[in-house]
Coordinates of C-alpha atoms in Angstrom, one line a residue:
Chain F
X1 CA -16.8 26.4 32.4
X2 CA -18.2 27.4 29.1
X3 CA -16.0 30.2 28.8
X4 CA -12.7 27.9 29.5
X5 CA -14.0 25.5 26.9
X6 CA -14.9 28.4 24.4
X7 CA -10.8 30.2 25.3
X8 CA -9.3 26.5 24.9
X9 CA -11.2 25.2 21.9
X10 CA -8.3 25.2 19.4
X11 CA -6.3 23.1 21.9
X12 CA -8.8 21.0 23.1
X13 CA -10.3 20.1 19.0
X14 CA -6.6 19.5 18.4
X15 CA -5.6 17.6 20.9
X16 CA -9.2 15.4 20.5
X17 CA -8.0 14.6 17.0
X18 CA -4.5 13.2 17.9
X19 CA -6.2 11.4 21.3
X20 CA -9.2 10.1 19.6
X21 CA -8.2 7.9 16.7
X22 CA -4.7 6.6 18.5
X23 CA -7.6 5.3 21.7
X24 CA -10.0 3.9 19.1
X25 CA -7.0 2.4 17.2
X26 CA -5.8 0.5 20.4
X27 CA -9.1 -0.2 21.5
X28 CA -10.3 -1.5 18.1
X29 CA -10.9 -5.1 17.5
X30 CA -11.2 -4.5 13.7
X31 CA -9.4 -7.0 11.3
X32 CA -6.1 -5.4 9.3
X33 CA -7.6 -4.4 6.1
X34 CA -11.0 -4.5 7.0
X35 CA -12.9 -1.1 5.8
X36 CA -16.6 0.1 7.1
X37 CA -18.8 1.8 4.9
X38 CA -17.2 5.0 4.8
X39 CA -14.2 3.5 3.6
X40 CA -15.1 1.5 1.0
X41 CA -17.8 4.5 -0.4
X42 CA -14.5 6.2 0.2
X43 CA -12.3 3.9 -2.2
X44 CA -15.4 3.4 -4.8
X45 CA -15.4 6.9 -5.9
X46 CA -11.7 6.7 -5.9
X47 CA -11.1 3.8 -7.6
X48 CA -11.8 5.2 -11.1
X49 CA -8.9 7.9 -10.5
X50 CA -6.4 5.3 -9.9
X51 CA -7.7 3.2 -12.5
X52 CA -7.1 6.3 -14.9
X53 CA -4.0 7.0 -13.4
X54 CA -2.8 3.1 -13.9
X55 CA -3.9 3.2 -17.6
X56 CA -2.2 6.5 -18.1
X57 CA 1.2 5.2 -16.4
X58 CA 1.4 1.5 -17.8
X59 CA 0.6 2.9 -20.8
X60 CA 3.6 5.9 -21.2
X61 CA 6.1 2.7 -19.9
X62 CA 4.6 0.7 -23.0
X63 CA 5.4 3.8 -25.1
X64 CA 8.7 4.8 -23.7
X65 CA 10.2 1.2 -24.0
X66 CA 8.8 0.3 -27.1
X67 CA 9.3 3.3 -28.8
X68 CA 10.5 6.4 -27.5
X69 CA 13.9 4.7 -25.4
X70 CA 14.7 2.7 -28.6
X71 CA 15.0 6.1 -30.6
X72 CA 17.6 6.7 -28.1
X73 CA 19.8 4.0 -29.3
X74 CA 20.0 4.4 -33.0
X75 CA 22.3 7.7 -34.1
X76 CA 24.1 6.4 -36.6
X77 CA 22.4 6.0 -39.9
X78 CA 18.9 7.4 -39.6
X79 CA 18.1 5.1 -42.3
X80 CA 18.9 2.0 -40.5
X81 CA 17.7 3.8 -37.2
X82 CA 14.2 4.4 -38.8
X83 CA 13.8 1.0 -40.3
X84 CA 15.3 -0.5 -37.2
X85 CA 13.2 1.1 -35.3
X86 CA 10.0 0.4 -37.0
X87 CA 11.0 -2.8 -36.8
X88 CA 12.0 -3.0 -33.3
X89 CA 8.9 -1.1 -32.2
X90 CA 7.0 -3.7 -34.0
X91 CA 9.1 -6.8 -32.0
X92 CA 8.3 -5.1 -28.9
X93 CA 4.7 -4.7 -29.5
X94 CA 4.2 -8.4 -30.3
X95 CA 6.7 -9.6 -27.2
X96 CA 4.5 -7.8 -25.0
X97 CA 1.8 -8.9 -26.6
X98 CA 3.3 -12.5 -26.6
X99 CA 4.3 -11.9 -23.0
X100 CA 0.6 -11.1 -21.9
X101 CA -0.8 -13.7 -23.9
X102 CA 1.4 -16.3 -22.4
X103 CA 0.7 -15.0 -18.8
X104 CA -3.3 -14.8 -19.5
X105 CA -3.1 -17.8 -20.9
X106 CA -0.8 -19.7 -17.9
X107 CA -3.5 -18.0 -15.7
X108 CA -6.3 -19.7 -17.6
X109 CA -4.8 -22.9 -17.5
X110 CA -4.7 -22.9 -14.0
X111 CA -8.2 -21.5 -13.8
X112 CA -8.8 -24.7 -15.2
X113 CA -7.2 -26.8 -12.8
X114 CA -9.1 -25.4 -9.5
X115 CA -12.1 -27.2 -8.9
X116 CA -13.2 -23.6 -8.0
X117 CA -15.2 -21.0 -9.5
X118 CA -11.9 -17.9 -10.0
X119 CA -12.2 -14.7 -11.3
X120 CA -8.9 -13.1 -12.9
X121 CA -8.3 -9.6 -11.5
X122 CA -5.1 -7.2 -12.5
X123 CA -3.4 -5.0 -10.1
X124 CA -4.2 -1.4 -10.7
X125 CA -2.3 -0.2 -7.2
X126 CA 0.1 -0.5 -4.4
X127 CA -0.3 0.3 -0.6
X128 CA 1.0 3.5 -0.2
X129 CA 3.0 2.6 3.1
X130 CA 5.1 -0.4 2.4
X131 CA 6.8 0.0 6.0
X132 CA 3.9 -0.4 7.8
X133 CA 1.6 -2.5 5.4
X134 CA 1.7 -4.9 2.3
X135 CA -1.0 -4.8 0.1
X136 CA -2.0 -4.7 -3.5
X137 CA -5.6 -3.6 -4.7
X138 CA -7.2 -5.5 -7.8
X139 CA -9.4 -3.8 -10.7
X140 CA -12.4 -6.4 -10.3
X141 CA -14.6 -6.3 -7.0
X142 CA -17.8 -7.6 -5.4
X143 CA -19.3 -7.3 -8.5
X144 CA -17.6 -9.7 -10.1
X145 CA -18.1 -12.1 -7.4
X146 CA -14.6 -10.9 -5.0
X147 CA -15.5 -11.3 -1.7
X148 CA -13.3 -10.7 1.6
X149 CA -11.3 -13.8 2.6
X150 CA -11.0 -15.0 -0.8
X151 CA -7.6 -16.8 -1.8
X152 CA -5.7 -14.5 -4.1
X153 CA -3.0 -16.8 -6.3
X154 CA -1.0 -16.6 -9.5
X155 CA -0.1 -20.1 -11.5
X156 CA 3.4 -19.9 -9.6
X157 CA 1.3 -19.8 -5.6
X158 CA -0.1 -18.1 -2.9
X159 CA -0.8 -14.1 -3.0
X160 CA -2.5 -13.2 -0.1
X161 CA -6.1 -12.6 0.7
X162 CA -8.9 -10.4 0.2
X163 CA -9.5 -8.2 3.1
X164 CA -11.7 -5.6 1.9
X165 CA -14.3 -5.1 -1.5
X166 CA -15.9 -2.8 -3.5
X167 CA -18.2 -3.1 -6.3
X168 CA -15.2 -2.8 -8.6
X169 CA -11.8 -2.9 -6.8
X170 CA -10.5 -5.2 -4.2
X171 CA -7.6 -5.0 -1.6
X172 CA -5.4 -8.1 -1.0
X173 CA -3.5 -8.6 2.4
X174 CA -0.4 -10.2 0.6
X175 CA 1.3 -13.1 2.5
X176 CA 4.4 -11.0 3.6
X177 CA 2.3 -8.4 5.3
X178 CA 2.9 -8.2 8.9
X179 CA -0.4 -9.2 9.9
X180 CA -0.8 -12.6 7.7
X181 CA -0.7 -15.8 9.1
X182 CA -0.8 -18.9 6.6
X183 CA -1.1 -22.4 7.9
X184 CA 1.4 -24.4 5.9
X185 CA 3.0 -27.9 6.0
X186 CA 6.3 -28.9 4.0
X187 CA 5.9 -31.0 0.7
X188 CA 8.3 -33.2 1.8
X189 CA 8.0 -34.5 5.1
X190 CA 5.0 -33.3 6.1
X191 CA 5.8 -30.8 8.8
X192 CA 3.5 -28.4 9.9
X193 CA 3.9 -24.8 10.6
X194 CA 2.5 -20.9 9.8
X195 CA 4.3 -18.5 7.7
X196 CA 3.9 -15.4 9.0
X197 CA 4.8 -11.9 6.5
X198 CA 7.6 -10.0 7.7
X199 CA 7.1 -6.6 5.8
X200 CA 9.7 -7.4 3.6
X201 CA 8.3 -8.0 -0.4
X202 CA 10.6 -10.8 -0.7
X203 CA 10.6 -12.7 2.4
X204 CA 8.5 -14.4 5.6
X205 CA 9.4 -16.2 8.4
X206 CA 8.4 -19.5 9.5
X207 CA 6.3 -20.1 12.9
X208 CA 5.4 -22.6 15.2
X209 CA 7.4 -25.4 14.1
X210 CA 9.0 -27.5 16.5
X211 CA 12.6 -28.0 17.4
X212 CA 12.3 -31.8 16.5
X213 CA 10.1 -31.0 13.3
X214 CA 11.7 -32.2 10.1
X215 CA 12.6 -29.1 8.1
X216 CA 15.5 -28.5 5.6
X217 CA 16.6 -25.8 3.6
X218 CA 15.1 -25.6 0.3
X219 CA 12.1 -27.5 1.6
X220 CA 8.8 -25.9 -0.5
X221 CA 6.2 -25.0 1.9
X222 CA 2.5 -25.4 0.4
X223 CA -1.0 -24.7 1.9
X224 CA -2.1 -27.0 4.9
X225 CA -5.7 -26.5 4.0
X226 CA -6.7 -25.8 7.6
X227 CA -7.6 -22.2 8.1
X228 CA -10.4 -22.0 6.1
X229 CA -8.8 -19.5 3.5
X230 CA -6.5 -21.1 1.3
X231 CA -7.0 -24.5 -0.7
X232 CA -4.6 -27.2 0.3
X233 CA -1.6 -27.8 -1.7
X234 CA -0.8 -24.4 -3.1
X235 CA 2.7 -23.7 -3.3
X236 CA 3.8 -20.8 -1.0
X237 CA 7.4 -20.5 -0.6
X238 CA 10.7 -21.9 0.0
X239 CA 12.3 -22.4 3.7
X240 CA 15.6 -20.7 3.5
X241 CA 18.2 -19.5 6.9
X242 CA 17.3 -22.5 9.0
X243 CA 18.3 -21.8 12.3
X244 CA 18.0 -24.5 14.6
X245 CA 20.0 -22.9 18.1
X246 CA 20.7 -25.0 21.2
X247 CA 18.1 -23.7 23.4
X248 CA 14.2 -22.6 23.0
X249 CA 11.0 -24.3 21.9
X250 CA 10.9 -23.6 17.9
X251 CA 13.3 -23.4 14.8
X252 CA 13.4 -20.5 13.1
X253 CA 13.4 -20.0 9.3
X254 CA 13.3 -17.2 6.5
X255 CA 10.9 -18.2 3.8
X256 CA 11.1 -16.9 0.5
X257 CA 7.7 -16.5 -1.9
X258 CA 7.4 -18.6 -4.7
X259 CA 5.7 -15.5 -6.3
X260 CA 7.6 -12.6 -6.8
X261 CA 5.1 -10.3 -5.0
X262 CA 7.2 -7.4 -6.8
X263 CA 6.3 -7.8 -10.1
X264 CA 2.5 -9.0 -10.0
X265 CA 0.0 -7.6 -12.8
X266 CA -2.3 -10.3 -13.1
X267 CA -3.9 -12.5 -10.6
X268 CA -6.3 -15.4 -9.9
X269 CA -9.1 -14.6 -7.1
X270 CA -10.9 -18.0 -5.9
X271 CA -14.6 -16.6 -5.1
X272 CA -16.9 -18.6 -2.8
X273 CA -18.5 -21.7 -3.9
X274 CA -21.3 -23.3 -2.2
X275 CA -18.8 -25.2 0.0
X276 CA -17.7 -22.0 1.6
X277 CA -21.3 -21.2 2.8
X278 CA -21.2 -24.3 4.6
X279 CA -18.1 -23.3 6.4
X280 CA -15.8 -26.0 4.6
X281 CA -12.5 -25.3 3.2
X282 CA -12.3 -24.6 -0.3
X283 CA -11.6 -26.5 -3.2
X284 CA -8.4 -28.4 -3.7
X285 CA -6.5 -28.5 -7.0
X286 CA -6.8 -31.0 -9.0
Chain W
X1 CA -16.8 23.6 7.4
X2 CA -14.9 25.7 5.0
X3 CA -14.6 26.0 1.2
X4 CA -10.4 25.5 2.0
X5 CA -10.8 22.7 4.6
X6 CA -13.0 21.1 1.5
X7 CA -10.5 21.4 -1.0
X8 CA -7.9 20.6 0.8
X9 CA -9.4 17.4 2.3
X10 CA -10.0 16.4 -1.5
X11 CA -7.0 17.1 -2.5
X12 CA -5.2 15.3 -0.1
X13 CA -7.0 12.2 -0.6
X14 CA -6.9 12.4 -4.8
X15 CA -2.8 12.9 -4.1
X16 CA -3.0 9.7 -2.1
X17 CA -5.2 7.6 -4.6
X18 CA -2.9 8.5 -7.3
X19 CA 0.1 8.1 -5.3
X20 CA -1.6 4.4 -4.7
X21 CA -2.2 3.6 -8.6
X22 CA 1.4 5.2 -9.5
X23 CA 3.6 3.1 -7.6
X24 CA 1.5 0.2 -8.6
X25 CA 2.0 0.8 -12.7
X26 CA 5.5 1.4 -12.2
X27 CA 5.8 -1.4 -9.6
X28 CA 7.5 0.5 -6.6
X29 CA 6.9 -1.8 -3.9
X30 CA 9.6 -0.8 -1.3
X31 CA 8.8 3.0 -1.3
X32 CA 6.1 5.4 -0.8
X33 CA 5.8 8.7 -1.5
X34 CA 3.5 10.8 0.8
X35 CA 2.6 13.0 -1.8
X36 CA 0.0 14.4 0.9
X37 CA 2.1 15.1 3.0
X38 CA 3.0 18.7 0.7
X39 CA -0.7 19.5 2.0
X40 CA -0.2 19.0 5.4
X41 CA 2.7 21.2 5.7
X42 CA 0.8 23.8 4.0
X43 CA -2.0 24.1 6.1
X44 CA 0.3 23.9 8.8
X45 CA 2.2 26.9 7.7
X46 CA -1.1 28.5 6.5
X47 CA -4.4 27.3 8.1
X48 CA -6.1 28.1 11.1
X49 CA -5.3 25.5 13.8
X50 CA -8.7 23.5 13.7
X51 CA -8.8 24.1 9.8
X52 CA -5.4 22.6 10.1
X53 CA -5.6 19.7 12.4
X54 CA -8.8 18.6 10.4
X55 CA -6.8 18.5 6.8
X56 CA -4.2 16.2 9.1
X57 CA -6.7 14.2 10.4
X58 CA -8.2 13.6 6.4
X59 CA -4.4 13.5 5.5
X60 CA -4.2 10.4 8.0
X61 CA -7.5 8.9 7.1
X62 CA -6.1 8.8 3.6
X63 CA -2.8 7.0 4.0
X64 CA -5.1 4.3 6.4
X65 CA -7.5 3.8 3.9
X66 CA -5.1 3.5 0.7
X67 CA -2.3 1.7 2.2
X68 CA -4.2 -1.4 3.7
X69 CA -2.9 -0.6 7.0
X70 CA -5.8 -0.7 10.1
X71 CA -7.9 1.5 10.3
X72 CA -7.1 4.7 12.5
X73 CA -3.5 3.9 12.6
X74 CA -2.0 7.0 10.7
X75 CA -4.5 9.8 12.1
X76 CA -3.3 10.5 15.1
X77 CA 0.2 10.6 14.0
X78 CA -1.0 13.1 11.1
X79 CA -2.2 15.7 13.4
X80 CA 0.8 15.2 15.7
X81 CA 2.8 16.1 12.9
X82 CA 1.1 18.8 12.0
X83 CA 1.3 20.4 15.4
X84 CA 5.2 20.1 15.3
X85 CA 5.0 21.4 12.0
X86 CA 2.9 24.4 13.1
X87 CA 5.4 25.0 16.2
X88 CA 8.3 24.8 13.8
X89 CA 6.7 26.9 11.1
X90 CA 6.0 30.0 13.8
X91 CA 9.9 29.6 15.6
X92 CA 11.5 29.5 12.4
X93 CA 10.2 30.6 8.8
X94 CA 9.7 27.9 6.3
X95 CA 10.1 29.3 3.1
X96 CA 12.4 27.7 0.7
X97 CA 12.8 24.5 -0.5
X98 CA 15.0 23.0 1.3
X99 CA 13.1 23.5 4.8
X100 CA 10.3 22.5 3.1
X101 CA 12.3 19.1 2.1
X102 CA 13.7 18.9 5.5
X103 CA 10.1 19.5 7.2
X104 CA 8.9 16.8 5.1
X105 CA 12.2 14.6 6.1
X106 CA 11.0 15.0 9.6
X107 CA 7.4 14.8 8.9
X108 CA 7.6 11.5 7.2
X109 CA 9.8 10.1 9.5
X110 CA 8.3 11.2 12.9
X111 CA 5.1 9.9 11.5
X112 CA 6.2 6.9 10.1
X113 CA 7.5 6.4 13.5
X114 CA 4.5 7.0 15.5
X115 CA 2.6 4.2 13.1
X116 CA 5.3 2.0 14.0
X117 CA 5.3 2.6 17.6
X118 CA 1.7 2.5 17.8
X119 CA 1.7 -1.2 16.0
X120 CA 4.5 -2.4 18.5
X121 CA 2.3 -1.5 21.2
X122 CA -1.3 -2.6 20.0
X123 CA 1.2 -6.1 19.5
X124 CA 0.5 -6.4 15.5
X125 CA 4.1 -5.9 14.7
X126 CA 6.8 -7.9 16.5
X127 CA 10.1 -7.3 17.7
X128 CA 11.4 -8.8 14.8
X129 CA 10.5 -6.8 12.3
X130 CA 10.7 -3.6 13.9
X131 CA 13.8 -2.9 12.7
X132 CA 13.6 -3.7 9.2
X133 CA 10.5 -1.4 9.2
X134 CA 12.3 1.0 10.2
X135 CA 14.8 0.8 7.6
X136 CA 12.1 1.0 5.0
X137 CA 11.2 3.7 6.8
X138 CA 13.8 5.8 6.5
X139 CA 13.8 5.4 2.3
X140 CA 10.0 6.3 2.8
X141 CA 11.1 9.4 4.4
X142 CA 13.7 10.6 1.7
X143 CA 11.4 10.2 -1.4
X144 CA 8.3 12.2 0.9
X145 CA 11.5 15.0 1.5
X146 CA 12.0 14.9 -2.7
X147 CA 8.1 14.9 -3.8
X148 CA 7.0 17.1 -0.8
X149 CA 8.9 20.5 -2.6
X150 CA 6.4 20.5 -5.9
X151 CA 3.6 19.3 -3.6
X152 CA 3.6 22.1 -1.1
X153 CA 4.0 24.7 -4.2
X154 CA 1.2 23.4 -5.9
X155 CA -1.1 23.4 -2.5
X156 CA 0.3 27.4 -1.9
X157 CA -0.5 28.2 -5.5
X158 CA -4.1 26.7 -4.5
X159 CA -4.1 28.2 -1.2
X160 CA -3.5 31.4 -2.8
X161 CA -6.2 30.9 -5.5
X162 CA -9.0 30.5 -1.9
X163 CA -7.3 33.2 -0.7
X164 CA -10.9 34.6 -0.3
X165 CA -12.1 32.4 1.6
X166 CA -9.4 32.8 4.4
X167 CA -11.7 35.4 5.7
X168 CA -14.4 33.7 6.0
X169 CA -13.0 30.8 7.7
X170 CA -11.2 33.2 10.7
X171 CA -14.6 34.7 10.9
X172 CA -15.5 31.6 11.9
X173 CA -13.6 30.3 14.3
X174 CA -13.4 33.5 16.1

């Protein structure tokens, strides 16, 4: 027996490395995005590398768009080009500062409107398997008060929820992730439905809206406040491509998120408060 | 276990972390690059079975941990891709950039397909979502085919640097 094991040791090890993780995955009861102690340690170790790479690539883009790219556009007159380049470079930098200022002011204004503790956090990385899941990584974590299940927003509306946290990072499952489901109501008729992610960055689908429910294309969906994750009344998306077939119990519709999830730079995380610890729904918008 | 296993495992994790931050900074939401696939293919052509399978498992672990996907999803398929690539590399000579790129495309596609299948079987992904995900997988695999060549070349260079360790690992396995 031992000799057989020894003889086929390599084959057995390789087969075990294939089969065991698959069996554990299929039998597993872990929440999508949930991370164990070892996983969190790995992410914490690599978080500075990610922040560094993000900073370098982002900075290189700034230099390119504010300086190098402009050089290529001005070949006719050297003097004019130099002068123009200098001015355009300055303007570009001021515009970038202005845009950043505007974004941050909107975030601050939004924070003031929320009756809860909130943390503004930069987006430092994206999930590497967009065909399988939709997530982002934030550059702030538990030492800033962020915890799993915290809702993540922008001034426009809902982005997703925190699923894993380290001391200096947090993973956010976007509302378009196939595992995401958010209870909503329409702002017009208060029709209840669930918005489930499709894996596509710009679209989710509407679930559990019965055929008789009052739904129209263009309806704004806001969070219903049930489910214990998101505060009530946050904009989530608009109903499009409404399909009411002559059979079946439910209507089908596509939901286009109000937030452009492909261009996230900073987000707001609503952190836990006393009411959350008591298991109540989080604060509402003023 | 061996220095090569440690170095290639660490390299795979670093590459995946870098990829994640790079995609974030560039705002590339629709593509994944699977940089670590180059490491997986290199060990499929060079390393011993156990050593290579362990590195492949680490590559899959890195993909899970940095992607937000359910943990354990990518590990088995990654080792499966290692086995296929190993069998292929023993049947035909995998040497030039084109062969590596083709192998990268096939590897990324099969890996993604296996993951989609597992998600489908586990009920995490409805029928509605399977086909759009499959289309996304095509673009992902094409991107992987492009980047796998330089990563493979770099890993091969690293493998040569670690060449003296080969005897040590083979001795351990024999």
